[in-house]
Coordinates of N, CA, C and O in Angstrom, one line a residue:
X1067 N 177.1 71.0 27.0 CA 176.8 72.4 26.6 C 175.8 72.5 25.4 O 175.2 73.5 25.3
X1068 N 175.6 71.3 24.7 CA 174.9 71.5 23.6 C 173.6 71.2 24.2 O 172.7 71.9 23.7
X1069 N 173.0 70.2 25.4 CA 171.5 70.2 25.8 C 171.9 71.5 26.0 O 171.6 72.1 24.9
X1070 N 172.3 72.0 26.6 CA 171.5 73.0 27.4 C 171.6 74.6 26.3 O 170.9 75.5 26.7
X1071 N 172.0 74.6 25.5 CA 171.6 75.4 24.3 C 170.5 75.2 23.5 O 169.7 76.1 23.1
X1072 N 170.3 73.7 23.0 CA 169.1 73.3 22.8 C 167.7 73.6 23.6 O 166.6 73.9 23.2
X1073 N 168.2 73.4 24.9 CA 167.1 73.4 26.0 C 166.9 75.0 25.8 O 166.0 75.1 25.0
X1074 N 167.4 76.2 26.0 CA 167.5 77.0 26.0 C 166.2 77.7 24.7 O 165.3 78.5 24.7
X1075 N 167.0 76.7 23.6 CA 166.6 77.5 22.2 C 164.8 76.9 22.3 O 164.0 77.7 21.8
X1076 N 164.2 75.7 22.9 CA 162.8 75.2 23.4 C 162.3 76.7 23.8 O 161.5 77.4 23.1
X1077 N 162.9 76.9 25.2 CA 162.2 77.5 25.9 C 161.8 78.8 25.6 O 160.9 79.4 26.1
X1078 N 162.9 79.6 24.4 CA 162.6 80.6 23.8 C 161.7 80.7 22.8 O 161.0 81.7 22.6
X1079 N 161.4 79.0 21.7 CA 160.9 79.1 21.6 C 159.0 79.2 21.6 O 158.1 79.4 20.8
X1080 N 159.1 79.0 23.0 CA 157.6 78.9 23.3 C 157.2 80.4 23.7 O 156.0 80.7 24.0
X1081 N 158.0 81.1 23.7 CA 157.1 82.7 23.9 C 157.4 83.4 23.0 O 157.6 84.6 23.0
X1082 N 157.4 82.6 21.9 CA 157.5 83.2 20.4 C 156.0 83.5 19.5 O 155.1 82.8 19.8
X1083 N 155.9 84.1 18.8 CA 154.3 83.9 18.2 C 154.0 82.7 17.4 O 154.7 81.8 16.9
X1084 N 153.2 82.7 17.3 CA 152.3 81.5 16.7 C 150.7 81.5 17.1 O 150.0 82.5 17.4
X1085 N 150.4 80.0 16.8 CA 148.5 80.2 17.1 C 148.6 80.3 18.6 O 147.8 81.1 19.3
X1086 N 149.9 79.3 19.2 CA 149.3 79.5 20.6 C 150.2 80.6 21.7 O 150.4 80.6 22.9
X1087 N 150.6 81.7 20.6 CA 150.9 83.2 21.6 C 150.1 84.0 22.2 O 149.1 84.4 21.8
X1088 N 150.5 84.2 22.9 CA 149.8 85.8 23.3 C 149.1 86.7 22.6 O 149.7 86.8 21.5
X1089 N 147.9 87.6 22.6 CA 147.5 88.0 21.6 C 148.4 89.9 21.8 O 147.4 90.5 22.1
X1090 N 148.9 90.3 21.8 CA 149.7 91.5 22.0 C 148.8 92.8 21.8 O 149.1 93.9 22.2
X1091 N 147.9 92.4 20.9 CA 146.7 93.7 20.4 C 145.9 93.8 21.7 O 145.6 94.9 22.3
X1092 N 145.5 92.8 22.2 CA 144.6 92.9 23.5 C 143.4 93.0 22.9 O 142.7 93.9 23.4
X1093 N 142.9 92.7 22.3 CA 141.7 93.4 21.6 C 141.4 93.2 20.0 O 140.4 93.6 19.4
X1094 N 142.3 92.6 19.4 CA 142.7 92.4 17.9 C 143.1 93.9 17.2 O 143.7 94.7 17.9
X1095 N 142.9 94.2 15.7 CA 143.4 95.3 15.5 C 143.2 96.2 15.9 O 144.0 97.1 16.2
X1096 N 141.7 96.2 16.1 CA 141.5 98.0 16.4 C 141.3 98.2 17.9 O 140.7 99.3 18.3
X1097 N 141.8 97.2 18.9 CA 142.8 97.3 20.4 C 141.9 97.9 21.5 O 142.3 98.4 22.5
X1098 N 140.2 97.7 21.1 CA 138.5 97.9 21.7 C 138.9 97.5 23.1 O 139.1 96.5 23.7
X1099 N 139.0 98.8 23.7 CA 138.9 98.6 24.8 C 137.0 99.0 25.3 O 136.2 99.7 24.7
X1100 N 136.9 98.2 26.3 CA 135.2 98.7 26.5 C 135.3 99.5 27.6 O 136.4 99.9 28.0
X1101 N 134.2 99.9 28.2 CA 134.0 101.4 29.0 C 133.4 100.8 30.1 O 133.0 99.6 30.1
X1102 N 133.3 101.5 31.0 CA 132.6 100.9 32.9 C 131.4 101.5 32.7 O 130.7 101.3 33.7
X1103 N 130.7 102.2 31.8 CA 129.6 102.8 31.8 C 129.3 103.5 32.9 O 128.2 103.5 33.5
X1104 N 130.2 104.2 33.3 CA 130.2 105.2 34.4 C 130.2 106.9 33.6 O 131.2 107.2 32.8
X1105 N 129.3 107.7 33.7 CA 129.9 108.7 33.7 C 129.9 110.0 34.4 O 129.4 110.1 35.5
X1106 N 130.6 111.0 33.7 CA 131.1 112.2 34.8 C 130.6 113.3 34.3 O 130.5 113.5 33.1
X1107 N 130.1 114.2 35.3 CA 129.0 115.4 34.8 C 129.8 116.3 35.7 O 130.1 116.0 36.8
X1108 N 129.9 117.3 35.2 CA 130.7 118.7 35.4 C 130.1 120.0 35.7 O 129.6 120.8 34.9
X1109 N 130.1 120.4 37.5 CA 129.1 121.8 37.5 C 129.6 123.0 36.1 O 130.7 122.8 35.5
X1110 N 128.9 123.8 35.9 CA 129.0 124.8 35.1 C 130.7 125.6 35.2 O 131.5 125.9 34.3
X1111 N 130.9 125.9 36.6 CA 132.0 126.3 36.6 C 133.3 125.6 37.2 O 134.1 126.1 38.0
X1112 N 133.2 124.0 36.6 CA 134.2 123.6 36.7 C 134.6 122.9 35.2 O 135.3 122.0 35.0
X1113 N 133.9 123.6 34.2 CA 133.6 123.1 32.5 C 135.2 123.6 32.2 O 135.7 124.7 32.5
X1114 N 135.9 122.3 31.4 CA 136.9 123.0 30.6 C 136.8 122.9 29.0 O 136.8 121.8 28.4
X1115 N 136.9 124.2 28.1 CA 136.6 124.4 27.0 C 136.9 123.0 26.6 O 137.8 122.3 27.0
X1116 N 135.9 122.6 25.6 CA 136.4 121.8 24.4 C 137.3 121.9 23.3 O 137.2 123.0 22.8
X1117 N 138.3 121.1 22.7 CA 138.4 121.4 22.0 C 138.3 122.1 19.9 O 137.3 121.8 19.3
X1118 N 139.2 122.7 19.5 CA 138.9 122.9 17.9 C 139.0 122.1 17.5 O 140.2 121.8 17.1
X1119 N 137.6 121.1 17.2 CA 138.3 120.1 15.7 C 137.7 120.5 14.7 O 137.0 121.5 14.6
X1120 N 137.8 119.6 13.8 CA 137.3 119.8 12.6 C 137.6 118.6 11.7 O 138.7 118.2 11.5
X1121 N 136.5 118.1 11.1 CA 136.6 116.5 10.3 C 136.0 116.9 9.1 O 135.5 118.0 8.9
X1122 N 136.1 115.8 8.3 CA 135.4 115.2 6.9 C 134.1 114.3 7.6 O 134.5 113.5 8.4
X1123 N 132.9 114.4 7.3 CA 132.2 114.0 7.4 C 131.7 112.6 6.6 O 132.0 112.5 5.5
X1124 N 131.3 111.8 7.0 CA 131.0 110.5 6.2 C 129.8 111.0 5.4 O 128.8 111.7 5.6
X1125 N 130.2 110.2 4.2 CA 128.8 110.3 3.2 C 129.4 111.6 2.3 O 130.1 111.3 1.3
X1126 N 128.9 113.0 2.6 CA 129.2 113.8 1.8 C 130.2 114.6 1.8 O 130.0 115.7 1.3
X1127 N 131.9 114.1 2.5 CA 133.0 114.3 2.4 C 133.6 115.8 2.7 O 134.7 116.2 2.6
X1128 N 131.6 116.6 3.3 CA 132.5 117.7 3.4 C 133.3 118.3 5.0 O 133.6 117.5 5.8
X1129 N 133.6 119.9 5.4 CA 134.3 119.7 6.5 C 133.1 120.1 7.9 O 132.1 120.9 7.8
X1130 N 133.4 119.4 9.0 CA 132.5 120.0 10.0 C 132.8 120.4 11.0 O 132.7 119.6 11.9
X1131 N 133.3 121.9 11.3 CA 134.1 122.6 12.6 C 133.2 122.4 13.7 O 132.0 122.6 13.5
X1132 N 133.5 122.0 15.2 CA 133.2 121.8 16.0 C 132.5 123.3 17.0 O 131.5 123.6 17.7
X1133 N 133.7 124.0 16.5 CA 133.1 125.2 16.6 C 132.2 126.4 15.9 O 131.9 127.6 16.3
X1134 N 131.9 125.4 14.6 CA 130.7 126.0 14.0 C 129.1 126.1 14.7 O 128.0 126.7 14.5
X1135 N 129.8 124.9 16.0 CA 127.7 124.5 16.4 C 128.1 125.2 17.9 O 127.9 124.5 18.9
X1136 N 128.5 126.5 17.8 CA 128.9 127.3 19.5 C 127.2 127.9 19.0 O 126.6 128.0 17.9
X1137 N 126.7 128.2 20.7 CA 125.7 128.2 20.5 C 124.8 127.2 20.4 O 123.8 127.5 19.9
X1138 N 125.0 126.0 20.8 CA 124.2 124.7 20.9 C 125.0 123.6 21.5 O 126.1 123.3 21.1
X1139 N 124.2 122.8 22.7 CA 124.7 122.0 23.2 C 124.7 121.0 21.9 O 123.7 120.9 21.2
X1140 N 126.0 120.2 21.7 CA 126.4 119.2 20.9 C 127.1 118.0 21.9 O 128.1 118.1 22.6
X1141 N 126.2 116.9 21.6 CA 126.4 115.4 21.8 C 127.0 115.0 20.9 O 126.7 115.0 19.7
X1142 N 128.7 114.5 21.7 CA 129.4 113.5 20.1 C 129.6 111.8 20.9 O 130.0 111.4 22.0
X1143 N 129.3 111.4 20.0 CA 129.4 110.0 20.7 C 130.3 109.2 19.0 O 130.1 109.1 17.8
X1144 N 131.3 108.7 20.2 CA 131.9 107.6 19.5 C 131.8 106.1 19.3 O 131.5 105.3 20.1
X1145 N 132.1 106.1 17.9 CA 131.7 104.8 17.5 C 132.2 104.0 16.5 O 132.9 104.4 15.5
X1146 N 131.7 102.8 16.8 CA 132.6 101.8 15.0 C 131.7 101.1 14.5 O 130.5 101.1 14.9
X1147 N 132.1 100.4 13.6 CA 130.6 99.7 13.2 C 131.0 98.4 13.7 O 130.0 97.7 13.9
X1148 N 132.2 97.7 14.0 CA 132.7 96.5 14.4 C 132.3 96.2 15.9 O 132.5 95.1 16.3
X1149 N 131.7 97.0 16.6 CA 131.9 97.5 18.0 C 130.0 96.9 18.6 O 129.2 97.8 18.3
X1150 N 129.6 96.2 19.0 CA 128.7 95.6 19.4 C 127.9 96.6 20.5 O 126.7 96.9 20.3
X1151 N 128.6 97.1 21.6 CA 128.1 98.0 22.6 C 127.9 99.5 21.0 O 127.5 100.3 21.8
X1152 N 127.9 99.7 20.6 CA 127.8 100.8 19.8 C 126.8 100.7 19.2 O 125.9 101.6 19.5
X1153 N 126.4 99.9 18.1 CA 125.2 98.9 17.7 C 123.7 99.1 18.9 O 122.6 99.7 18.8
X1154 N 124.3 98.3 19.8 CA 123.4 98.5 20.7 C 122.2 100.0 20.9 O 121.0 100.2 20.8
X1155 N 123.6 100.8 21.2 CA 123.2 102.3 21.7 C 122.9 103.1 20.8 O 122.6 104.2 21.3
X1156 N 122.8 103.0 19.5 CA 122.4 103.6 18.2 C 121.3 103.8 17.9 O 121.2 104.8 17.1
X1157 N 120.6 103.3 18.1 CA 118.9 103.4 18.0 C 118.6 104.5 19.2 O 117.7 105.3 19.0
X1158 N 119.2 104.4 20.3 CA 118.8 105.4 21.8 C 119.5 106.7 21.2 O 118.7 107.6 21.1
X1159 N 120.9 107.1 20.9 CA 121.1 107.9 20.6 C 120.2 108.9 19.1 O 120.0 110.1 18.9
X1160 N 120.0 108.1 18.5 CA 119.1 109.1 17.0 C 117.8 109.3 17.9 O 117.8 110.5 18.1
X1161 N 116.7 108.7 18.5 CA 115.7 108.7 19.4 C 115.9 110.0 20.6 O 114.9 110.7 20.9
X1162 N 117.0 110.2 21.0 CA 117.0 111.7 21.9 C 117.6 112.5 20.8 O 117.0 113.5 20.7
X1163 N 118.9 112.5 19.8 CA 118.7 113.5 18.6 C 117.3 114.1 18.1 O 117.0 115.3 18.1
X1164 N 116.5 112.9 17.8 CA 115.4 113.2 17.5 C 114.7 114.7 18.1 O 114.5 115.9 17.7
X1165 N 114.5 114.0 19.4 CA 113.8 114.3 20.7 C 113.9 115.9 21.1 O 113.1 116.8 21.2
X1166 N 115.5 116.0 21.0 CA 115.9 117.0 21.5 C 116.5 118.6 20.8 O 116.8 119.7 21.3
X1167 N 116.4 118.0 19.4 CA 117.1 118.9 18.1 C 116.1 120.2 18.1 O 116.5 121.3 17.9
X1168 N 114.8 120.0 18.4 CA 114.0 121.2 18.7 C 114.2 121.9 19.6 O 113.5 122.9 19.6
X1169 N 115.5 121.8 21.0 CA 116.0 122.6 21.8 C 117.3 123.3 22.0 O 117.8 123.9 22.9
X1170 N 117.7 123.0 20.5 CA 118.6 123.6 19.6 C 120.0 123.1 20.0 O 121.1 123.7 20.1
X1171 N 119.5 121.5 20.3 CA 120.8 120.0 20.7 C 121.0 119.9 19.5 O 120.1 120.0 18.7
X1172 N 122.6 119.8 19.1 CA 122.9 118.8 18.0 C 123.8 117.7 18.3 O 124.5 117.6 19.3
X1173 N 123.8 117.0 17.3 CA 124.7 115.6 17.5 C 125.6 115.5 16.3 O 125.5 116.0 15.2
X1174 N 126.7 114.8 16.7 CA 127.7 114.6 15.9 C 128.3 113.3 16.1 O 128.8 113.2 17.2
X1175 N 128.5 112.2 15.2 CA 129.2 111.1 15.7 C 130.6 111.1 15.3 O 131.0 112.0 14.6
X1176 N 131.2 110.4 15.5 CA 132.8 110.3 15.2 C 132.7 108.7 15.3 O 132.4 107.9 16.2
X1177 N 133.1 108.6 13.7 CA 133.3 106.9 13.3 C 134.9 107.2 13.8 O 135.7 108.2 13.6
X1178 N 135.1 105.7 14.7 CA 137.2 105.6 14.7 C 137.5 103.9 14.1 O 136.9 102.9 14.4
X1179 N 138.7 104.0 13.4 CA 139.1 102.6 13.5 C 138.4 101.9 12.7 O 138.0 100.8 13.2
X1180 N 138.0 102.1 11.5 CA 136.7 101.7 10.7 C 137.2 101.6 9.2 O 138.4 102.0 9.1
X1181 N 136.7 101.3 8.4 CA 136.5 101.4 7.3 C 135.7 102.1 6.7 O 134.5 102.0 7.2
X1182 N 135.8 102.9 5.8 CA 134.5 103.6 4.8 C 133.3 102.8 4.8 O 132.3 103.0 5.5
X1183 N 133.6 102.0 3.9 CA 132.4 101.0 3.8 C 131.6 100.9 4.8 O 131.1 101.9 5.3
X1184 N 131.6 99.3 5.4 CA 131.6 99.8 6.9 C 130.7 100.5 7.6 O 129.6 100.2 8.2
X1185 N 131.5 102.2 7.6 CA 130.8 102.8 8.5 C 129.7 103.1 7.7 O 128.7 102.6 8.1
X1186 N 129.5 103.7 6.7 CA 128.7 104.2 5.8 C 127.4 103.0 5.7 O 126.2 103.3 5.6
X1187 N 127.8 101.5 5.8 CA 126.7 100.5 6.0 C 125.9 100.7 7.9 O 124.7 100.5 8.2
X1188 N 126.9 100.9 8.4 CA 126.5 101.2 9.6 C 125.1 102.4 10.0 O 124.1 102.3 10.6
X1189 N 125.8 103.4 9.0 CA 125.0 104.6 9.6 C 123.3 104.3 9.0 O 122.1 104.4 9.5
X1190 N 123.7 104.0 7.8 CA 122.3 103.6 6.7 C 121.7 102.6 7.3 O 120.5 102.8 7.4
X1191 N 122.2 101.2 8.1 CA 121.3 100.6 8.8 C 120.7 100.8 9.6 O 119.6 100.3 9.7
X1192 N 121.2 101.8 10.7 CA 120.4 101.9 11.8 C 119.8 103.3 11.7 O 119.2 103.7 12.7
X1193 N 119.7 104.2 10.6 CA 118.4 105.1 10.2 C 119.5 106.5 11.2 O 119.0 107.4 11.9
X1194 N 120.8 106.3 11.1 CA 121.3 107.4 11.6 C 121.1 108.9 11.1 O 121.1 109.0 9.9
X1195 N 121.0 109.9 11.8 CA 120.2 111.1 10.8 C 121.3 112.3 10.9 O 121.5 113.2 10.1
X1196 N 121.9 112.1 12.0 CA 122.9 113.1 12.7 C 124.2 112.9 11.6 O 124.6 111.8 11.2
X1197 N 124.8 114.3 11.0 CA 126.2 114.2 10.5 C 127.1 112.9 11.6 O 126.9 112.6 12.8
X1198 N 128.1 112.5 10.6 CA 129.4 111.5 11.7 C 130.7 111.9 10.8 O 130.7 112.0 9.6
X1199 N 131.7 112.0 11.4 CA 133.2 112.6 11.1 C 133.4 111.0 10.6 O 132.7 110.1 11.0
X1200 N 134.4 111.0 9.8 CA 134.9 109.8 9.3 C 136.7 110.1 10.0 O 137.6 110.9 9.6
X1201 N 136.7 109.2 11.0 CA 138.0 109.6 11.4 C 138.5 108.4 11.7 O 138.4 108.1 12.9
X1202 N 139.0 107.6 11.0 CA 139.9 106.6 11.1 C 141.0 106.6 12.0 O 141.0 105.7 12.8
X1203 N 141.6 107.3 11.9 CA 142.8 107.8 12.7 C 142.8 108.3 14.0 O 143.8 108.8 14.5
X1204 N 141.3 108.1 14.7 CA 140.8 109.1 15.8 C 141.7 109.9 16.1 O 142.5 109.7 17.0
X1205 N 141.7 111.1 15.3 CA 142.5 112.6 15.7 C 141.4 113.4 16.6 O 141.5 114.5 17.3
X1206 N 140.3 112.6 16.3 CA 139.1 113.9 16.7 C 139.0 113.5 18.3 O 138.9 114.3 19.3
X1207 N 138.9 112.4 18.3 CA 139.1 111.6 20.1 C 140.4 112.2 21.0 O 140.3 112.8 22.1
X1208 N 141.7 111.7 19.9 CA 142.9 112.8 20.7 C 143.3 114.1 21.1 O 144.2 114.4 22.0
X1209 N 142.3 114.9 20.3 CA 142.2 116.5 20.5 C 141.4 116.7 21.7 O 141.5 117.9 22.2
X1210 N 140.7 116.0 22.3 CA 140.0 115.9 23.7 C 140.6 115.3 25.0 O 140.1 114.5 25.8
X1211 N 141.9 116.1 25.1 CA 142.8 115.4 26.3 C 142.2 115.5 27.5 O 142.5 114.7 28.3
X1212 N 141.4 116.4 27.8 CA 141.0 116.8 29.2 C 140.0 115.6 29.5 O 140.1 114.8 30.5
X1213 N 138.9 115.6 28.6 CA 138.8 114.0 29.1 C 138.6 112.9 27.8 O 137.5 112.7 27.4
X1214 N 139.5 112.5 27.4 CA 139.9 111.6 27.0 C 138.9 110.4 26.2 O 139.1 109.2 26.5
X1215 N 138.2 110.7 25.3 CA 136.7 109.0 25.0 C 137.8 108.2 24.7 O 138.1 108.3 23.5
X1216 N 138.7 107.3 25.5 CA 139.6 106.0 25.7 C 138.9 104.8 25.7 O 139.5 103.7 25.9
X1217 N 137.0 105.0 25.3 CA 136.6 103.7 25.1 C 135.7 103.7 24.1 O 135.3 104.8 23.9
X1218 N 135.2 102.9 23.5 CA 134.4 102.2 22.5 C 132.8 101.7 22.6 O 132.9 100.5 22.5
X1219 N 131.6 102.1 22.7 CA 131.4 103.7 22.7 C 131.9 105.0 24.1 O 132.3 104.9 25.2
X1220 N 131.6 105.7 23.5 CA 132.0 107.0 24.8 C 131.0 108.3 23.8 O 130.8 108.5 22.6
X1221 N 130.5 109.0 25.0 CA 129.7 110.4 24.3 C 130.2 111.3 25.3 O 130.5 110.9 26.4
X1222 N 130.2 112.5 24.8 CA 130.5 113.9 25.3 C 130.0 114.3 25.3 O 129.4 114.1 24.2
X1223 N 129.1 115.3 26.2 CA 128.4 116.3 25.6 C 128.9 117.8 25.8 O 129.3 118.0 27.0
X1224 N 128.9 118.7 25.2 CA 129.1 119.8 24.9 C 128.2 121.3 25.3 O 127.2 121.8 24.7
X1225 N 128.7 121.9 26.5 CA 127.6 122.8 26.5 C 127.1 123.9 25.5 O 127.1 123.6 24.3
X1226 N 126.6 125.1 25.8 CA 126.4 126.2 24.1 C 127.6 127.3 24.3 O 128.0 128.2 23.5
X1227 N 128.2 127.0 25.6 CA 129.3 128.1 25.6 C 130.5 127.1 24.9 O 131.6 127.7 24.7
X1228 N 130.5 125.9 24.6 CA 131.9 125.4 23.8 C 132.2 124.9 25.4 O 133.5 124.8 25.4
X1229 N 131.9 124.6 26.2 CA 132.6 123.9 27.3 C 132.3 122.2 27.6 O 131.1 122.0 27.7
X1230 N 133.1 121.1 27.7 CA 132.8 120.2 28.4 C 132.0 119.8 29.4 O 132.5 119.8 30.6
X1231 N 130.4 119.4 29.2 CA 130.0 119.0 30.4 C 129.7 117.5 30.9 O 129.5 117.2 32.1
X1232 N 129.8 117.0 30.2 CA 129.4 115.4 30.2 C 130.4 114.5 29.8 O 130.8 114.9 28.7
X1233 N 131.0 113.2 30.2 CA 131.3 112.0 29.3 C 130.9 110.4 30.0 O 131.1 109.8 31.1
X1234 N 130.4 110.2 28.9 CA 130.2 108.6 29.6 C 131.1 107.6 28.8 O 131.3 107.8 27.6
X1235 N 131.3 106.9 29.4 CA 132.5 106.0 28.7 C 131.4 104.7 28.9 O 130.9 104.2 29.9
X1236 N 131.3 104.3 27.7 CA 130.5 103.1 27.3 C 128.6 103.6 26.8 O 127.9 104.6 26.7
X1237 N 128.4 102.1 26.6 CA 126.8 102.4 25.9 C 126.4 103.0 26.8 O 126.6 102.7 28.0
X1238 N 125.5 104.2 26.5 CA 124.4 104.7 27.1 C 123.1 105.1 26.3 O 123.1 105.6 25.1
X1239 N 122.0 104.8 27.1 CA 120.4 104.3 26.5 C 119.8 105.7 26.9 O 120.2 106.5 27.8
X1240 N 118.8 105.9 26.4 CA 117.9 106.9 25.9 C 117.6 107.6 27.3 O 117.5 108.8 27.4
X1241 N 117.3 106.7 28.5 CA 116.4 106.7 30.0 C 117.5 107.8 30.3 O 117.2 108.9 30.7
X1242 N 118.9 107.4 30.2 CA 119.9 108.1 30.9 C 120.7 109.5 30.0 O 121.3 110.4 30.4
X1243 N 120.3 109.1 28.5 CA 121.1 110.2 27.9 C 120.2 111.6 28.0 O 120.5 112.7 28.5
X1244 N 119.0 111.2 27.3 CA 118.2 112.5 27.4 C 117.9 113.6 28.4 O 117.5 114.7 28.1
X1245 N 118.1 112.9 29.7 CA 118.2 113.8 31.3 C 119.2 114.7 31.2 O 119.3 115.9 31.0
X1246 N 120.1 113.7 31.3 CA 121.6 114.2 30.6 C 121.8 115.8 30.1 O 122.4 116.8 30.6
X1247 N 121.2 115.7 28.8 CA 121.4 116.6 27.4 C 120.0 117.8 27.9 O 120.0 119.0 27.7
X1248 N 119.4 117.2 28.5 CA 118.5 118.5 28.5 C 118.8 119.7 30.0 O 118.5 120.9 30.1
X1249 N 119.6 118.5 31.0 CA 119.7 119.4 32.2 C 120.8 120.7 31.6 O 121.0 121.9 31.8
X1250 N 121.7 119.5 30.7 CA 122.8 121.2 29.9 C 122.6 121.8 28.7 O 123.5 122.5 28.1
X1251 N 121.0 121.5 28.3 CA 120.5 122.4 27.1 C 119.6 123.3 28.1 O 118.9 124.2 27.6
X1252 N 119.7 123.2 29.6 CA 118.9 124.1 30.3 C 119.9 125.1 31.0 O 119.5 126.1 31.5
X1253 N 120.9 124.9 31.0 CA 122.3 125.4 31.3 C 122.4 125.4 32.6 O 122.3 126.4 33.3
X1254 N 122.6 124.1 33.2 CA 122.7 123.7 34.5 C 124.0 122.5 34.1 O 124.5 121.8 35.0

């Protein structure tokens, strides 16, 4: 009776934690899932409203309603500074900001799962120009149930009536975003 209690207490031990467990995060802390870089574009009358958020912005801490930019197609793309596909796509995203802010596009990023620091080294390195919500907690990602940015990066875009027309789940580069942003800054 006693091997086989022993034996027992072995075999429990091995699916216990340690160096050689399982990692349970899938991803380490902040649980990065990545994106198929597929995304989904929405005729005009199948747009469902966006929703009310409203953040603290990084840098100058103050508040930025989502529904203050009705009236302008708004690009929000998510991001971390830990996040490599994000990095990547950061230079393509300020470059169609740029591009397109004269057709009365704005951009908004939404830091998740980050640190102050951090993000704030993030934005300053890559010459980011556009406000970004400082949202650790992604409340501003969860308020978007209809479709969901469930990946690391992900952009929305927003038409001027406040409706959802776009999401791509994963990096996307300048060739593909700016088509994008201008066919629904033309309201198609």
């Amino acid at each position: 009776m006693t091997a086989v209690l022993a034996a027992c207490a072995l075999l429990a031990a091995g699916c216990s934690t340690g160096s050689g467990a399982v990692n349970q995060q899938n991803g380490g802390d902040n649980r990065y899932v990545a994106g198929d870089g597929k995304s989904q574009q929405f005729a005009p009358g199948d747009r469902k409203q966006a929703p009310a958020v409203s953040g603290t912005l990084l840098g100058s801490g103050k508040t930025l309603s989502l529904g203050s930019l009705r009236g302008h197609v708004v690009v929000i793309n998510y991001w971390a500074s830990w996040c490599n596909p994000c990095a990547a796509e950061a230079p393509d995203l300020e470059q169609v900001y740029r591009a397109t802010k004269g057709q009365g596009v704005r951009f908004v990023g939404v830091n998740i799962r980050d640190q102050h620091d951090a993000a704030a080294a993030f934005v300053q390195g890559r010459g980011m120009t556009y406000p970004t919500y400082f949202d650790p907690a992604g409340k501003v990602a969860l308020a978007f149930r209809v479709v969901p940015p469930n990946t690391i990066p992900a952009t929305i875009i927003v038409d001027a009536k406040g409706r959802i027309a776009a999401v791509q789940r994963g990096a996307i580069l300048a060739d593909k975003l700016r088509p994008m942003v201008e066919k629904v800054a033309r309201g198609d």
